[in-house]
Short mmCIF file of C-alpha atoms in Angstrom, two decimals:
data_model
loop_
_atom_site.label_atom_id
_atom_site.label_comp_id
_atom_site.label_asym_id
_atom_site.label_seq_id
_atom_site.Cartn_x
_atom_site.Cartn_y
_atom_site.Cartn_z
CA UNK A 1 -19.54 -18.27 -0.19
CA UNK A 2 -17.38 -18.02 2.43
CA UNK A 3 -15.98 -14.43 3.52
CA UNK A 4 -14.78 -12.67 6.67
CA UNK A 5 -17.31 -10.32 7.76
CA UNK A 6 -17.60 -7.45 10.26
CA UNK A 7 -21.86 -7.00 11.07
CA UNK A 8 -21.77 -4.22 14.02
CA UNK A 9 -19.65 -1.15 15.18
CA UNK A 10 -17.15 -2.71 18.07
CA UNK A 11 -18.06 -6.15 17.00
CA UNK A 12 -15.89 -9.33 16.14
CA UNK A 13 -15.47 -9.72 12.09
CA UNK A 14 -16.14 -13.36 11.62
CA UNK A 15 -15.68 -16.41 8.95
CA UNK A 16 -19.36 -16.92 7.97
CA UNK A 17 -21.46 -18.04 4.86
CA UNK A 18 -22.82 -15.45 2.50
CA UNK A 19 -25.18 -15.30 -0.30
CA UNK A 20 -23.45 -15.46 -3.68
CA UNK A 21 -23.39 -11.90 -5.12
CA UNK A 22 -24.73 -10.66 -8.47
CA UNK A 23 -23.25 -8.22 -10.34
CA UNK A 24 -24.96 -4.87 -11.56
CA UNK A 25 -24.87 -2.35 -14.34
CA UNK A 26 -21.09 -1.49 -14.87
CA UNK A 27 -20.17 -4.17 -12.75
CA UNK A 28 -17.86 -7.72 -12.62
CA UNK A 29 -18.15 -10.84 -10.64
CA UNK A 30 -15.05 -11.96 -9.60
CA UNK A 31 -13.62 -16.04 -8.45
CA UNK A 32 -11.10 -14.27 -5.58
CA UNK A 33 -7.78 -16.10 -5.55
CA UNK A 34 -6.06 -14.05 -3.17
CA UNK A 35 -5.86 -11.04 -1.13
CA UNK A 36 -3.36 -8.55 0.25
CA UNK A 37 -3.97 -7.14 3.68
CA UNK A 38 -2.95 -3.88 4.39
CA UNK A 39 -2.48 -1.67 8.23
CA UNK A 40 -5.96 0.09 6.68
CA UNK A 41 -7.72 -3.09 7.29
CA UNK A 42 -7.26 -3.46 11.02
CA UNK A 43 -8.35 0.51 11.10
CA UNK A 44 -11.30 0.21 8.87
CA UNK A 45 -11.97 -3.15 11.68
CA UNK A 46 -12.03 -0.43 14.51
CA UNK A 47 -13.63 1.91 12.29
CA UNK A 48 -11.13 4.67 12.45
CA UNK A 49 -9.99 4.24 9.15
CA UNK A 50 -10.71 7.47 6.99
CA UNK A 51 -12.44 5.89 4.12
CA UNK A 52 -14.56 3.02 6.55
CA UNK A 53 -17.16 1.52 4.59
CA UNK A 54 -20.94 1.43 5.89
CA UNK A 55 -21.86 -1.99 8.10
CA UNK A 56 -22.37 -4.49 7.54
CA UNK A 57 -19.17 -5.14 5.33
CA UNK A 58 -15.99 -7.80 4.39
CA UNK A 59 -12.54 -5.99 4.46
CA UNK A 60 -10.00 -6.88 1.96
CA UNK A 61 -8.81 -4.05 -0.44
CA UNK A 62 -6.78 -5.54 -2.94
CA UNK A 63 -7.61 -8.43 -4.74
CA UNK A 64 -6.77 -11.23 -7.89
CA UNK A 65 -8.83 -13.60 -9.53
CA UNK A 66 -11.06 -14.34 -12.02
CA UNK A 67 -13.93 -13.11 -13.40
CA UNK A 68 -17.03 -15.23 -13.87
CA UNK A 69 -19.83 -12.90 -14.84
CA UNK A 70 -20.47 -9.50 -16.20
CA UNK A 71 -23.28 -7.07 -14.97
CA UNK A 72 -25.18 -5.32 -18.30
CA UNK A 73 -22.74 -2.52 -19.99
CA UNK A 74 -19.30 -4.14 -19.39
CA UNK A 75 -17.20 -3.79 -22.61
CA UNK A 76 -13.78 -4.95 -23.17
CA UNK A 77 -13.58 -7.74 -20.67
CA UNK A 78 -14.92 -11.45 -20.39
CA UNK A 79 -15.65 -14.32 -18.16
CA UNK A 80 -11.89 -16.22 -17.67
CA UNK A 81 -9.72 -12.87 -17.77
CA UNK A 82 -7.02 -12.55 -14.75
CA UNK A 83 -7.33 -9.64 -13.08
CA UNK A 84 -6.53 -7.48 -10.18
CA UNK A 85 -8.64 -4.99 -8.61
CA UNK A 86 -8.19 -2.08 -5.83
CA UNK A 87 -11.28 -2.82 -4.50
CA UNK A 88 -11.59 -0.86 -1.36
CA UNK A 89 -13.44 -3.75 0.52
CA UNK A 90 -14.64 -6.98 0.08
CA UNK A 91 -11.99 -8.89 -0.74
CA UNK A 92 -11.38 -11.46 2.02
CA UNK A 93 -14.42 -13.33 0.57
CA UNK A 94 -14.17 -16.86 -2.00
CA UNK A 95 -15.95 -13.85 -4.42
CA UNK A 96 -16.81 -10.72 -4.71
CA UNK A 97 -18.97 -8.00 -7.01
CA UNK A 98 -16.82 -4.78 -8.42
CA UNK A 99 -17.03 -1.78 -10.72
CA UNK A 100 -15.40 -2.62 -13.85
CA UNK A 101 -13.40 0.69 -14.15
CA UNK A 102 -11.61 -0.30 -11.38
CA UNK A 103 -10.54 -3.35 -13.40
CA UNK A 104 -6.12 -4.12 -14.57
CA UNK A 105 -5.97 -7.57 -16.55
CA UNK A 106 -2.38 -9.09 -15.49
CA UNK A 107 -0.40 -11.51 -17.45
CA UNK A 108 -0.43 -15.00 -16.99
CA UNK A 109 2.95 -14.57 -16.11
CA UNK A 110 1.96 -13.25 -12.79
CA UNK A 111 0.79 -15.52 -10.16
CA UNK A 112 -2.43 -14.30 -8.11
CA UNK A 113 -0.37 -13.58 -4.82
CA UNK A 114 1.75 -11.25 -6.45
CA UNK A 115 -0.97 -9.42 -7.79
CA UNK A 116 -2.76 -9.03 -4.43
CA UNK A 117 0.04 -7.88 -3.22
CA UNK A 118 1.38 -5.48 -5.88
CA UNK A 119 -1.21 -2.87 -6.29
CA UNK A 120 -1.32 -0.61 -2.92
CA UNK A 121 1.99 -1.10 -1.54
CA UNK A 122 3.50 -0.32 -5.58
CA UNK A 123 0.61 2.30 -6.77
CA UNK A 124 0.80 3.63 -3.16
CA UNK A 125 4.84 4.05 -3.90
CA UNK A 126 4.82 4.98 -7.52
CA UNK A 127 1.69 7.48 -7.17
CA UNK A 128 3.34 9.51 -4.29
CA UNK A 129 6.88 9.32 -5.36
CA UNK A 130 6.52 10.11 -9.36
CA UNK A 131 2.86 11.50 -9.76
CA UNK A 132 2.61 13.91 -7.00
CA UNK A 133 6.53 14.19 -5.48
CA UNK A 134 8.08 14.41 -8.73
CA UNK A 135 11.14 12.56 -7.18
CA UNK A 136 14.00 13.16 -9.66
CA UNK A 137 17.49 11.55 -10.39
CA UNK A 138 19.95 12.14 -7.98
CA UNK A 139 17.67 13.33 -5.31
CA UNK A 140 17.52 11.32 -1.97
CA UNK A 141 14.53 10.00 -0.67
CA UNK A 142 14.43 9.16 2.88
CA UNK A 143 12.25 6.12 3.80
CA UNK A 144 10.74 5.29 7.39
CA UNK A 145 8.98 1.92 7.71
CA UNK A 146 11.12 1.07 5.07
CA UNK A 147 10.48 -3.12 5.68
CA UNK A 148 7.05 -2.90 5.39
CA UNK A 149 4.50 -3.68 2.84
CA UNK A 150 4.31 -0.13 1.49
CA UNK A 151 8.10 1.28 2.58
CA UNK A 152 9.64 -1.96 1.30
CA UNK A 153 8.16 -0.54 -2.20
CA UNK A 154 9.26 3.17 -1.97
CA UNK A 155 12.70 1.69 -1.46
CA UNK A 156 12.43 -0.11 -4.47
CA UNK A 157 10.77 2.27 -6.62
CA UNK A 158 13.04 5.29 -5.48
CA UNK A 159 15.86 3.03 -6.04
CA UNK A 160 14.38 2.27 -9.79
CA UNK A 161 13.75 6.35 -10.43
CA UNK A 162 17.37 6.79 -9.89
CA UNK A 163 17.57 8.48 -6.00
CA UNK A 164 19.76 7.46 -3.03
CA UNK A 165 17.55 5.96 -0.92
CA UNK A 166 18.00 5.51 2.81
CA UNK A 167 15.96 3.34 4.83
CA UNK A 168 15.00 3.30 8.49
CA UNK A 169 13.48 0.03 9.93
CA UNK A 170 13.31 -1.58 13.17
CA UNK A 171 15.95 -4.38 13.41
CA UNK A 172 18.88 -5.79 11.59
CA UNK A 173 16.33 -8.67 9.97
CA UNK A 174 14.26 -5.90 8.56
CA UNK A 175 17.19 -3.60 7.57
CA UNK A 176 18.89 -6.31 5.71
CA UNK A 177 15.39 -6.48 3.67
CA UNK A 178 15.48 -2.97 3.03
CA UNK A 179 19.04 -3.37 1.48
CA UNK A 180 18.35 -6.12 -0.47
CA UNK A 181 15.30 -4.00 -1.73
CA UNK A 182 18.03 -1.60 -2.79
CA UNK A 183 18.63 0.92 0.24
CA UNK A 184 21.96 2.95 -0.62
CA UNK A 185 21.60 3.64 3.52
CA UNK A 186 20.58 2.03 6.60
CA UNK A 187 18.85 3.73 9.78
CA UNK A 188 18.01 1.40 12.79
CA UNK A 189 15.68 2.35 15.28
CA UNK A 190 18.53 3.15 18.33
CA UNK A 191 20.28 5.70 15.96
CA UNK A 192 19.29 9.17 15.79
CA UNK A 193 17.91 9.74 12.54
CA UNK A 194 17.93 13.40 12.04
CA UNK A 195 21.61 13.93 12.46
CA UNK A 196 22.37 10.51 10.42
CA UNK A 197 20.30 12.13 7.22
CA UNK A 198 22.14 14.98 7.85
CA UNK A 199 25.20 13.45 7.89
CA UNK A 200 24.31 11.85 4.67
CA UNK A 201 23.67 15.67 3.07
CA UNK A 202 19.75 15.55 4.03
CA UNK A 203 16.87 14.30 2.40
CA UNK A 204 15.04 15.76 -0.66
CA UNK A 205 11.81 13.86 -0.67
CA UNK A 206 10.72 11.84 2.87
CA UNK A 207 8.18 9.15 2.22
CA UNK A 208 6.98 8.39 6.05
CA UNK A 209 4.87 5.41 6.81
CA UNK A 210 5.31 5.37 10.70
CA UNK A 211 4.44 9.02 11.53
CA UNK A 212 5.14 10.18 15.65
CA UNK A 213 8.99 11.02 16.48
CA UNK A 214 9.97 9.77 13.17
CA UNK A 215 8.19 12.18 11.08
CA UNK A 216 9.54 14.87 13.57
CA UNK A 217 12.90 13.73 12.85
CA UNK A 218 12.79 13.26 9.34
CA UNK A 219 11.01 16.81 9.20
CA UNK A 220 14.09 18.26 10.74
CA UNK A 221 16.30 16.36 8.03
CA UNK A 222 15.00 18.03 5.23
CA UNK A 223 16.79 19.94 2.36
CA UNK A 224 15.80 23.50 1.50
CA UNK A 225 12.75 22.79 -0.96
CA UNK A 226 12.28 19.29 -0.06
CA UNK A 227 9.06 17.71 -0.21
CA UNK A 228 7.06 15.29 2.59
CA UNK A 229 4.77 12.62 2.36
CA UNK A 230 2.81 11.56 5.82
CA UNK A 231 1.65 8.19 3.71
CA UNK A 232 0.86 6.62 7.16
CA UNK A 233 0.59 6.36 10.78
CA UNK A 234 2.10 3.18 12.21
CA UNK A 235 3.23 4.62 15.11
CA UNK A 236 -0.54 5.59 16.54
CA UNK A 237 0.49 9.42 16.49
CA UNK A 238 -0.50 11.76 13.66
CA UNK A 239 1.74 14.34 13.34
CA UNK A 240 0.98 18.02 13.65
CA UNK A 241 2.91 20.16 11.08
CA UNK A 242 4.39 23.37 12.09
CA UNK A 243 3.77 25.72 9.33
CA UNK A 244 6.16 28.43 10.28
CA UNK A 245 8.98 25.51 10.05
CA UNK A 246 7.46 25.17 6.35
CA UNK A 247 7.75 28.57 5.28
CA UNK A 248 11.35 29.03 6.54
CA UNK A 249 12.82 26.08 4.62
CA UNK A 250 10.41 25.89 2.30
CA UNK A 251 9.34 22.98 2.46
CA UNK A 252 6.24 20.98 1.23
CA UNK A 253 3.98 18.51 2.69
CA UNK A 254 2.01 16.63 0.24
CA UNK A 255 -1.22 14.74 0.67
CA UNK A 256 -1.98 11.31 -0.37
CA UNK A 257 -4.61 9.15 -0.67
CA UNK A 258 -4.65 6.49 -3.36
CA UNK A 259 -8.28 5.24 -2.60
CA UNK A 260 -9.37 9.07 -3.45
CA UNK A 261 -8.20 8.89 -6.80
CA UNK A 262 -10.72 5.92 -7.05
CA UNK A 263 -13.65 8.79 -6.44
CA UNK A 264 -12.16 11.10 -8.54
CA UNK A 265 -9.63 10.18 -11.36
CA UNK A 266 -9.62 6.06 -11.62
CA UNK A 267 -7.85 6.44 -14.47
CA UNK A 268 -4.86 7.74 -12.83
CA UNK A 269 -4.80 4.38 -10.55
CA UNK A 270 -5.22 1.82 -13.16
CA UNK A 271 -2.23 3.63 -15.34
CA UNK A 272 0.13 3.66 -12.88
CA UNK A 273 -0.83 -0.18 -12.49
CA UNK A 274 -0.17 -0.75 -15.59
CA UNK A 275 3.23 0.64 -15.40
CA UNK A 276 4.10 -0.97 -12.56
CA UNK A 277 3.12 -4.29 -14.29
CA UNK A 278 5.50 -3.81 -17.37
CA UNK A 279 8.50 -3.64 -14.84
CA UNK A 280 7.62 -6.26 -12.75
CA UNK A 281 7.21 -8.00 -16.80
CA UNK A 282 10.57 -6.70 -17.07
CA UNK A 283 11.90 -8.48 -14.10
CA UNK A 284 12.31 -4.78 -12.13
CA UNK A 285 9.96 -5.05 -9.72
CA UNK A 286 9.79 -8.15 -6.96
CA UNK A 287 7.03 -8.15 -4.92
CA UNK A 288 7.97 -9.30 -1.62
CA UNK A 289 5.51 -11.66 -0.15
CA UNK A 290 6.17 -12.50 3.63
CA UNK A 291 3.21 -14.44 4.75
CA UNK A 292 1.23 -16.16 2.41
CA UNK A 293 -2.04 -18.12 4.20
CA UNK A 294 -5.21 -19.19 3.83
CA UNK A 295 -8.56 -17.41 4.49
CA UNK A 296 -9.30 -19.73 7.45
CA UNK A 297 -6.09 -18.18 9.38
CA UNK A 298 -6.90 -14.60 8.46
CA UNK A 299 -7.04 -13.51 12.32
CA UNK A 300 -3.26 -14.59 12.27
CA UNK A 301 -2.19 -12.53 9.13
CA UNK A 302 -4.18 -9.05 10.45
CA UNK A 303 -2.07 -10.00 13.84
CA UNK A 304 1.25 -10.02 11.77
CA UNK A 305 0.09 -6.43 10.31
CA UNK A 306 -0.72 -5.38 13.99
CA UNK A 307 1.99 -6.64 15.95
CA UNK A 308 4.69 -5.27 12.84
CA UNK A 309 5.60 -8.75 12.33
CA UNK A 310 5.73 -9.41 8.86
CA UNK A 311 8.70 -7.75 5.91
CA UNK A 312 6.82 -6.99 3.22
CA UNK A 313 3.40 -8.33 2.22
CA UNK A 314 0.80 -10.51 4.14
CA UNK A 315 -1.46 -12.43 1.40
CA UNK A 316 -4.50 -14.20 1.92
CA UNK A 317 -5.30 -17.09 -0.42
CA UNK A 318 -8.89 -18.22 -1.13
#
């Protein structure tokens, strides 16, 4: 099989030819249709992604397909079913060997893009926002990175839980995304944010994907009580929370991690996919998909991701 694969620390990932793999105890081969590529990848290529796997190893942590084999102890699914799969790695590859728990049939309804697309950006979203942010109607949630793969989502999903939702994005291209995702607000990039969510009454719940001056901003935005969400770092900075700032308003800053809740409570992931599958069933939910190519022209889709290119999603087809 074909697959993109990284081999040493500082090294060059690479298209090459690997041996077919076999599934184990617990485990599902999977026919790979399609991938979604996420900013994670690109870190987990540098290895300064938090959750890097061990070399060698294929990125790729979202996937569709197919399966075509079972490993011994798999109930409940069978060779033909459509699924998708967090997978965590391995997915820019023609196939590819995962645990079963880790396993969401989707409807036929659903094409194979939209699935690798749908599950971090959406369970990223609907995780943070409902699951640990309890956003609530009424409330506004302030978005930053709001036209990309993951902010595009919190837009939509905020919008969907009933909040005002402002968005911040670079550029009137991406801004007119982020309406059409359902933004009640707009924030470009020359405006000062902080006194613009003010103006707007503040924000309740900030769901940051760009970190640096923008989390400082948004920090200073904040309603009495109002709860944060550093989801990620586009920027290059990691911001440094003041705690005494916390206390005074008090405020909270929630951590995130949806690969975690792979270690520690799948269950929790594969629900909220679920969910999110009956709306998009329900016509509520529509994945954006900006870039759809194949696995030869991967190198160009991770430079859309790095170069903050692409609106919404970056696919990979096998």
């Amino acid at each position: 099989m074909r697959a993109y694969h990284l081999t040493s620390a500082g090294g060059q990932a690479r298209l090459t030819d690997l041996p077919d793999p076999v599934p184990g105890p617990g485990q599902i081969g999977v026919t790979i249709r399609a991938c979604g590529l996420n900013f994670a990848d690109l870190l987990m290529l540098k290895g300064t992604y938090q959750d890097t796997p061990s070399l060698p190893f294929t990125p790729g942590m979202e996937i569709a397909g197919v399966i075509d084999s079972l490993g011994t102890g798999v109930t409940g699914l069978t060779p033909g079913d459509r699924v998708a799969i967090y997978s965590g790695q391995g997915g820019l590859a023609q196939r590819g060997v995962f645990d079963a728990a880790r396993v969401v049939k989707i409807p036929d309804e659903m094409p194979f893009e939209h699935a690798a697309a749908f599950q971090i950006a959406y369970g990223t979203s609907h995780m943070a926002l409902d699951y640990r942010a309890r956003l609530q109607p009424g409330e506004t949630l302030l978005v930053t990175g709001a036209a990309g793969g993951v902010g595009l989502t919190a837009v939509e999903i905020g919008k969907l839980m009933g909040a005002t939702v402002i968005a911040q994005a670079r550029g009137d291209d991406k801004l007119a995304v982020a309406k059409a995702a359902g933004a009640d607000h707009l924030i470009g990039a020359d405006e000062d944010l902080r006194a613009r969510v003010l103006e707007l009454g503040g924000a309740d719940v900030v769901y940051d994907a760009v970190g640096g001056e923008l989390w400082k901003a948004a920090f200073r935005a904040c309603n009495p009580e109002a709860r944060l969400l550093p989801i990620g770092f586009a920027s290059g900075e990691v911001p440094q929370i003041p705690a005494n700032h916390i206390l005074v308003k008090n405020l909270t800053v929630i951590g995130f991690y949806i690969g975690g809740y792979l270690k520690f409570r799948p269950e929790a992931v594969t629900q909220s996919l679920a969910t999110l599958i009956g709306w998009y069933l329900q016509g509520r939910l529509k994945p954006h998909v900006s870039n759809l190519l194949p696995l030869d022209q991967v190198e160009e889709g991770l430079a859309l991701l790095r170069d903050r290119r692409s609106t919404g999603k970056v696919v990979i087809t096998m």
